[in-house]
Amino acid sequence: MPDRDVLGVVSGGVLLALVLTRLLHAPVRPFFQVSVLGSPVRLFITGGFLTTLIVLGLTITGMYVLLRTHPLIRKGEVEPHLMSWILPALFNVAMLNWLSRMPTVIEWTAVFLLAIPGITFAFVVAYASLDSVSRQLGFWQRAQMTIIWLSAIILFTVIYDTRWRSLLSATAVFVVGTLLAARFFWIYRWRLADVFAYGLVVGSGLGQLTWALNYWRLSALKGGMVLMLVFYVATGLIQHSFREQLGSGEYGRSLLLEYGSVTIVGLLLIKFFVP
């Protein structure tokens, strides 16, 4: 477990930044404009963009300080790993964007109270997963998956809700999907090259799907849930394929049937029950 004092300072810094985003508002300023395929694409510097940079900076810096207290790093057996930053960075950005969409003080406070243990837990999980043995233990494995899935559903929903042009929204989903998928595969001690190669496959598919979904009139939650469902199925199939279970006769067919059923049931639930 990480040093409690360091963990408290790191988590407290991020939580303080989340509070400040509720109190401070920055003017919208044009930043960049370019014409792509005959359509103008404009980027603006907003308060949300600036606070995202602040939260990312605090998370990356805080995670580095936290990792320096890890026994394996102190002994020189391992070095801080790129994958150690993905989990807390994307989860904290997800919480920031979720909070920014709360219209009332009561709703904002309720989400913030959930963010307090959530952000702390994300740091703890990232710290523990530096050890390849701990990373594959049942509890820590499920904890990593939970944070990955929560980050995915929140970020996919937020990105789809922005109604950006497809070039921007598909690119954002591609980046988020690639990083989260790579982090998911890293749980199983794959080589880093394989982790990012398969992560790019998942991210590319999600980016293309986002481009198609932008032509439909789906609610933000429906769009986010569809992307999350595809992310879940794609990462699951690739994981089993890498372990050569999809080609192992009857078990492989049962896996395909399982994920096919999950896809069909999931799409039906999204269509009829998700607002």
mmCIF file of N, CA and C in Angstrom, residues 35-115:
data_model
loop_
_atom_site.group_PDB
_atom_site.id
_atom_site.type_symbol
_atom_site.label_atom_id
_atom_site.label_comp_id
_atom_site.label_asym_id
_atom_site.label_seq_id
_atom_site.Cartn_x
_atom_site.Cartn_y
_atom_site.Cartn_z
ATOM 1 N N SER A 35 -9.557 24.425 -42.215
ATOM 2 C CA SER A 35 -10.592 23.864 -43.074
ATOM 3 C C SER A 35 -10.217 22.433 -43.438
ATOM 4 N N VAL A 36 -11.099 21.493 -43.109
ATOM 5 C CA VAL A 36 -10.868 20.077 -43.386
ATOM 6 C C VAL A 36 -11.999 19.559 -44.255
ATOM 7 N N LEU A 37 -11.663 19.073 -45.439
ATOM 8 C CA LEU A 37 -12.657 18.554 -46.383
ATOM 9 C C LEU A 37 -13.737 19.589 -46.679
ATOM 10 N N GLY A 38 -13.323 20.837 -46.722
ATOM 11 C CA GLY A 38 -14.253 21.908 -47.048
ATOM 12 C C GLY A 38 -15.057 22.433 -45.883
ATOM 13 N N SER A 39 -14.894 21.856 -44.699
ATOM 14 C CA SER A 39 -15.643 22.295 -43.519
ATOM 15 C C SER A 39 -14.689 22.944 -42.524
ATOM 16 N N PRO A 40 -15.075 24.099 -41.971
ATOM 17 C CA PRO A 40 -14.201 24.747 -40.989
ATOM 18 C C PRO A 40 -14.214 24.009 -39.659
ATOM 19 N N VAL A 41 -13.049 23.814 -39.090
ATOM 20 C CA VAL A 41 -12.916 23.204 -37.766
ATOM 21 C C VAL A 41 -12.269 24.230 -36.854
ATOM 22 N N ARG A 42 -12.977 24.598 -35.782
ATOM 23 C CA ARG A 42 -12.480 25.618 -34.866
ATOM 24 C C ARG A 42 -12.221 25.007 -33.499
ATOM 25 N N LEU A 43 -11.120 25.377 -32.909
ATOM 26 C CA LEU A 43 -10.802 24.973 -31.550
ATOM 27 C C LEU A 43 -10.775 26.209 -30.667
ATOM 28 N N PHE A 44 -11.308 26.065 -29.458
ATOM 29 C CA PHE A 44 -11.368 27.186 -28.529
ATOM 30 C C PHE A 44 -10.720 26.792 -27.213
ATOM 31 N N ILE A 45 -10.104 27.765 -26.563
ATOM 32 C CA ILE A 45 -9.607 27.571 -25.207
ATOM 33 C C ILE A 45 -10.739 27.924 -24.255
ATOM 34 N N THR A 46 -11.225 26.943 -23.529
ATOM 35 C CA THR A 46 -12.333 27.140 -22.601
ATOM 36 C C THR A 46 -11.879 26.843 -21.181
ATOM 37 N N GLY A 47 -12.756 27.176 -20.241
ATOM 38 C CA GLY A 47 -12.457 26.851 -18.851
ATOM 39 C C GLY A 47 -12.303 25.362 -18.644
ATOM 40 N N GLY A 48 -13.145 24.568 -19.336
ATOM 41 C CA GLY A 48 -13.048 23.118 -19.224
ATOM 42 C C GLY A 48 -11.731 22.581 -19.739
ATOM 43 N N PHE A 49 -11.246 23.156 -20.831
ATOM 44 C CA PHE A 49 -9.963 22.732 -21.387
ATOM 45 C C PHE A 49 -8.826 23.033 -20.417
ATOM 46 N N LEU A 50 -8.844 24.226 -19.830
ATOM 47 C CA LEU A 50 -7.780 24.614 -18.900
ATOM 48 C C LEU A 50 -7.803 23.755 -17.638
ATOM 49 N N THR A 51 -9.007 23.513 -17.106
ATOM 50 C CA THR A 51 -9.090 22.695 -15.890
ATOM 51 C C THR A 51 -8.695 21.241 -16.167
ATOM 52 N N THR A 52 -8.975 20.765 -17.373
ATOM 53 C CA THR A 52 -8.536 19.419 -17.736
ATOM 54 C C THR A 52 -7.015 19.327 -17.723
ATOM 55 N N LEU A 53 -6.357 20.349 -18.260
ATOM 56 C CA LEU A 53 -4.892 20.378 -18.237
ATOM 57 C C LEU A 53 -4.363 20.417 -16.804
ATOM 58 N N ILE A 54 -5.038 21.194 -15.944
ATOM 59 C CA ILE A 54 -4.604 21.287 -14.545
ATOM 60 C C ILE A 54 -4.738 19.933 -13.848
ATOM 61 N N VAL A 55 -5.897 19.289 -14.025
ATOM 62 C CA VAL A 55 -6.125 17.987 -13.387
ATOM 63 C C VAL A 55 -5.139 16.948 -13.922
ATOM 64 N N LEU A 56 -4.893 16.958 -15.225
ATOM 65 C CA LEU A 56 -3.915 16.027 -15.793
ATOM 66 C C LEU A 56 -2.524 16.274 -15.224
ATOM 67 N N GLY A 57 -2.141 17.543 -15.130
ATOM 68 C CA GLY A 57 -0.823 17.869 -14.587
ATOM 69 C C GLY A 57 -0.668 17.425 -13.149
ATOM 70 N N LEU A 58 -1.699 17.683 -12.334
ATOM 71 C CA LEU A 58 -1.650 17.263 -10.933
ATOM 72 C C LEU A 58 -1.623 15.742 -10.810
ATOM 73 N N THR A 59 -2.388 15.065 -11.649
ATOM 74 C CA THR A 59 -2.435 13.603 -11.595
ATOM 75 C C THR A 59 -1.099 12.984 -11.986
ATOM 76 N N ILE A 60 -0.517 13.462 -13.072
ATOM 77 C CA ILE A 60 0.760 12.914 -13.541
ATOM 78 C C ILE A 60 1.869 13.174 -12.524
ATOM 79 N N THR A 61 1.915 14.407 -12.025
ATOM 80 C CA THR A 61 2.938 14.743 -11.030
ATOM 81 C C THR A 61 2.735 13.956 -9.742
ATOM 82 N N GLY A 62 1.487 13.920 -9.279
ATOM 83 C CA GLY A 62 1.188 13.204 -8.042
ATOM 84 C C GLY A 62 1.461 11.720 -8.145
ATOM 85 N N MET A 63 1.133 11.120 -9.304
ATOM 86 C CA MET A 63 1.378 9.692 -9.483
ATOM 87 C C MET A 63 2.867 9.399 -9.486
ATOM 88 N N TYR A 64 3.646 10.294 -10.063
ATOM 89 C CA TYR A 64 5.101 10.103 -10.072
ATOM 90 C C TYR A 64 5.651 10.126 -8.643
ATOM 91 N N VAL A 65 5.196 11.103 -7.852
ATOM 92 C CA VAL A 65 5.642 11.192 -6.457
ATOM 93 C C VAL A 65 5.231 9.935 -5.694
ATOM 94 N N LEU A 66 4.008 9.467 -5.950
ATOM 95 C CA LEU A 66 3.513 8.277 -5.260
ATOM 96 C C LEU A 66 4.319 7.040 -5.647
ATOM 97 N N LEU A 67 4.631 6.919 -6.923
ATOM 98 C CA LEU A 67 5.392 5.753 -7.383
ATOM 99 C C LEU A 67 6.798 5.718 -6.801
ATOM 100 N N ARG A 68 7.363 6.880 -6.538
ATOM 101 C CA ARG A 68 8.720 6.913 -5.978
ATOM 102 C C ARG A 68 8.783 6.297 -4.586
ATOM 103 N N THR A 69 7.627 6.124 -3.935
ATOM 104 C CA THR A 69 7.601 5.493 -2.614
ATOM 105 C C THR A 69 7.428 3.976 -2.707
ATOM 106 N N HIS A 70 7.256 3.446 -3.922
ATOM 107 C CA HIS A 70 7.026 2.007 -4.099
ATOM 108 C C HIS A 70 8.299 1.235 -3.748
ATOM 109 N N PRO A 71 8.182 0.151 -2.972
ATOM 110 C CA PRO A 71 9.372 -0.627 -2.577
ATOM 111 C C PRO A 71 10.185 -1.132 -3.764
ATOM 112 N N LEU A 72 9.528 -1.564 -4.837
ATOM 113 C CA LEU A 72 10.259 -2.084 -5.992
ATOM 114 C C LEU A 72 11.080 -0.997 -6.678
ATOM 115 N N ILE A 73 10.555 0.223 -6.692
ATOM 116 C CA ILE A 73 11.303 1.328 -7.294
ATOM 117 C C ILE A 73 12.453 1.739 -6.388
ATOM 118 N N ARG A 74 12.205 1.737 -5.083
ATOM 119 C CA ARG A 74 13.280 2.076 -4.140
ATOM 120 C C ARG A 74 14.433 1.088 -4.237
ATOM 121 N N LYS A 75 14.118 -0.178 -4.489
ATOM 122 C CA LYS A 75 15.164 -1.200 -4.611
ATOM 123 C C LYS A 75 15.815 -1.195 -5.992
ATOM 124 N N GLY A 76 15.259 -0.429 -6.906
ATOM 125 C CA GLY A 76 15.810 -0.376 -8.256
ATOM 126 C C GLY A 76 15.419 -1.548 -9.129
ATOM 127 N N GLU A 77 14.402 -2.327 -8.706
ATOM 128 C CA GLU A 77 13.998 -3.502 -9.475
ATOM 129 C C GLU A 77 13.131 -3.129 -10.677
ATOM 130 N N VAL A 78 12.364 -2.056 -10.567
ATOM 131 C CA VAL A 78 11.531 -1.580 -11.677
ATOM 132 C C VAL A 78 11.636 -0.066 -11.751
ATOM 133 N N GLU A 79 11.159 0.481 -12.867
ATOM 134 C CA GLU A 79 11.104 1.923 -13.052
ATOM 135 C C GLU A 79 9.649 2.338 -13.221
ATOM 136 N N PRO A 80 9.322 3.602 -12.920
ATOM 137 C CA PRO A 80 7.956 4.071 -13.183
ATOM 138 C C PRO A 80 7.564 3.788 -14.625
ATOM 139 N N HIS A 81 6.374 3.230 -14.809
ATOM 140 C CA HIS A 81 5.945 2.758 -16.122
ATOM 141 C C HIS A 81 4.865 3.673 -16.687
ATOM 142 N N LEU A 82 4.906 3.855 -18.009
ATOM 143 C CA LEU A 82 3.907 4.680 -18.687
ATOM 144 C C LEU A 82 2.496 4.254 -18.326
ATOM 145 N N MET A 83 2.264 2.948 -18.228
ATOM 146 C CA MET A 83 0.930 2.436 -17.950
ATOM 147 C C MET A 83 0.422 2.844 -16.571
ATOM 148 N N SER A 84 1.331 3.189 -15.675
ATOM 149 C CA SER A 84 0.921 3.570 -14.327
ATOM 150 C C SER A 84 0.157 4.888 -14.317
ATOM 151 N N TRP A 85 0.321 5.703 -15.349
ATOM 152 C CA TRP A 85 -0.340 7.010 -15.383
ATOM 153 C C TRP A 85 -1.701 6.969 -16.071
ATOM 154 N N ILE A 86 -1.918 5.997 -16.949
ATOM 155 C CA ILE A 86 -3.140 5.998 -17.756
ATOM 156 C C ILE A 86 -4.384 5.899 -16.894
ATOM 157 N N LEU A 87 -4.379 4.970 -15.938
ATOM 158 C CA LEU A 87 -5.573 4.710 -15.140
ATOM 159 C C LEU A 87 -6.019 5.935 -14.343
ATOM 160 N N PRO A 88 -5.177 6.504 -13.462
ATOM 161 C CA PRO A 88 -5.636 7.668 -12.694
ATOM 162 C C PRO A 88 -5.871 8.895 -13.562
ATOM 163 N N ALA A 89 -5.077 9.078 -14.619
ATOM 164 C CA ALA A 89 -5.234 10.271 -15.460
ATOM 165 C C ALA A 89 -6.597 10.286 -16.144
ATOM 166 N N LEU A 90 -6.968 9.194 -16.796
ATOM 167 C CA LEU A 90 -8.243 9.161 -17.502
ATOM 168 C C LEU A 90 -9.419 9.117 -16.538
ATOM 169 N N PHE A 91 -9.258 8.424 -15.415
ATOM 170 C CA PHE A 91 -10.354 8.383 -14.443
ATOM 171 C C PHE A 91 -10.606 9.763 -13.847
ATOM 172 N N ASN A 92 -9.544 10.486 -13.510
ATOM 173 C CA ASN A 92 -9.716 11.818 -12.928
ATOM 174 C C ASN A 92 -10.312 12.793 -13.937
ATOM 175 N N VAL A 93 -9.904 12.691 -15.190
ATOM 176 C CA VAL A 93 -10.509 13.531 -16.231
ATOM 177 C C VAL A 93 -11.981 13.169 -16.412
ATOM 178 N N ALA A 94 -12.300 11.879 -16.308
ATOM 179 C CA ALA A 94 -13.697 11.454 -16.401
ATOM 180 C C ALA A 94 -14.526 12.060 -15.271
ATOM 181 N N MET A 95 -14.007 12.033 -14.054
ATOM 182 C CA MET A 95 -14.730 12.612 -12.924
ATOM 183 C C MET A 95 -14.889 14.122 -13.097
ATOM 184 N N LEU A 96 -13.858 14.787 -13.594
ATOM 185 C CA LEU A 96 -13.937 16.227 -13.842
ATOM 186 C C LEU A 96 -15.059 16.549 -14.824
ATOM 187 N N ASN A 97 -15.133 15.805 -15.907
ATOM 188 C CA ASN A 97 -16.161 16.068 -16.912
ATOM 189 C C ASN A 97 -17.550 15.686 -16.429
ATOM 190 N N TRP A 98 -17.634 14.660 -15.603
ATOM 191 C CA TRP A 98 -18.931 14.302 -15.021
ATOM 192 C C TRP A 98 -19.410 15.423 -14.104
ATOM 193 N N LEU A 99 -18.519 15.926 -13.274
ATOM 194 C CA LEU A 99 -18.881 17.023 -12.373
ATOM 195 C C LEU A 99 -19.297 18.269 -13.143
ATOM 196 N N SER A 100 -18.622 18.547 -14.229
ATOM 197 C CA SER A 100 -18.915 19.766 -14.988
ATOM 198 C C SER A 100 -20.300 19.742 -15.613
ATOM 199 N N ARG A 101 -20.923 18.569 -15.680
ATOM 200 C CA ARG A 101 -22.247 18.455 -16.275
ATOM 201 C C ARG A 101 -23.357 18.386 -15.245
ATOM 202 N N MET A 102 -23.026 18.590 -13.983
ATOM 203 C CA MET A 102 -24.038 18.602 -12.935
ATOM 204 C C MET A 102 -24.638 20.011 -12.819
ATOM 205 N N PRO A 103 -25.932 20.165 -13.112
ATOM 206 C CA PRO A 103 -26.523 21.511 -13.168
ATOM 207 C C PRO A 103 -26.769 22.160 -11.814
ATOM 208 N N THR A 104 -27.012 21.367 -10.774
ATOM 209 C CA THR A 104 -27.340 21.937 -9.467
ATOM 210 C C THR A 104 -26.243 21.625 -8.455
ATOM 211 N N VAL A 105 -26.231 22.411 -7.391
ATOM 212 C CA VAL A 105 -25.232 22.212 -6.337
ATOM 213 C C VAL A 105 -25.406 20.850 -5.673
ATOM 214 N N ILE A 106 -26.654 20.431 -5.480
ATOM 215 C CA ILE A 106 -26.915 19.147 -4.820
ATOM 216 C C ILE A 106 -26.363 17.992 -5.656
ATOM 217 N N GLU A 107 -26.630 18.012 -6.960
ATOM 218 C CA GLU A 107 -26.130 16.949 -7.834
ATOM 219 C C GLU A 107 -24.605 16.983 -7.904
ATOM 220 N N TRP A 108 -24.042 18.183 -7.983
ATOM 221 C CA TRP A 108 -22.592 18.306 -8.030
ATOM 222 C C TRP A 108 -21.970 17.750 -6.752
ATOM 223 N N THR A 109 -22.561 18.070 -5.611
ATOM 224 C CA THR A 109 -22.037 17.590 -4.329
ATOM 225 C C THR A 109 -22.113 16.068 -4.239
ATOM 226 N N ALA A 110 -23.217 15.496 -4.729
ATOM 227 C CA ALA A 110 -23.373 14.040 -4.684
ATOM 228 C C ALA A 110 -22.289 13.344 -5.506
ATOM 229 N N VAL A 111 -22.022 13.863 -6.700
ATOM 230 C CA VAL A 111 -20.983 13.269 -7.544
ATOM 231 C C VAL A 111 -19.604 13.487 -6.928
ATOM 232 N N PHE A 112 -19.400 14.650 -6.327
ATOM 233 C CA PHE A 112 -18.105 14.937 -5.707
ATOM 234 C C PHE A 112 -17.838 13.987 -4.541
ATOM 235 N N LEU A 113 -18.869 13.671 -3.782
ATOM 236 C CA LEU A 113 -18.707 12.724 -2.678
ATOM 237 C C LEU A 113 -18.329 11.334 -3.195
ATOM 238 N N LEU A 114 -18.822 10.981 -4.379
ATOM 239 C CA LEU A 114 -18.407 9.721 -4.999
ATOM 240 C C LEU A 114 -16.972 9.805 -5.519
ATOM 241 N N ALA A 115 -16.586 11.005 -5.953
ATOM 242 C CA ALA A 115 -15.242 11.183 -6.511
ATOM 243 C C ALA A 115 -14.157 11.072 -5.445
#
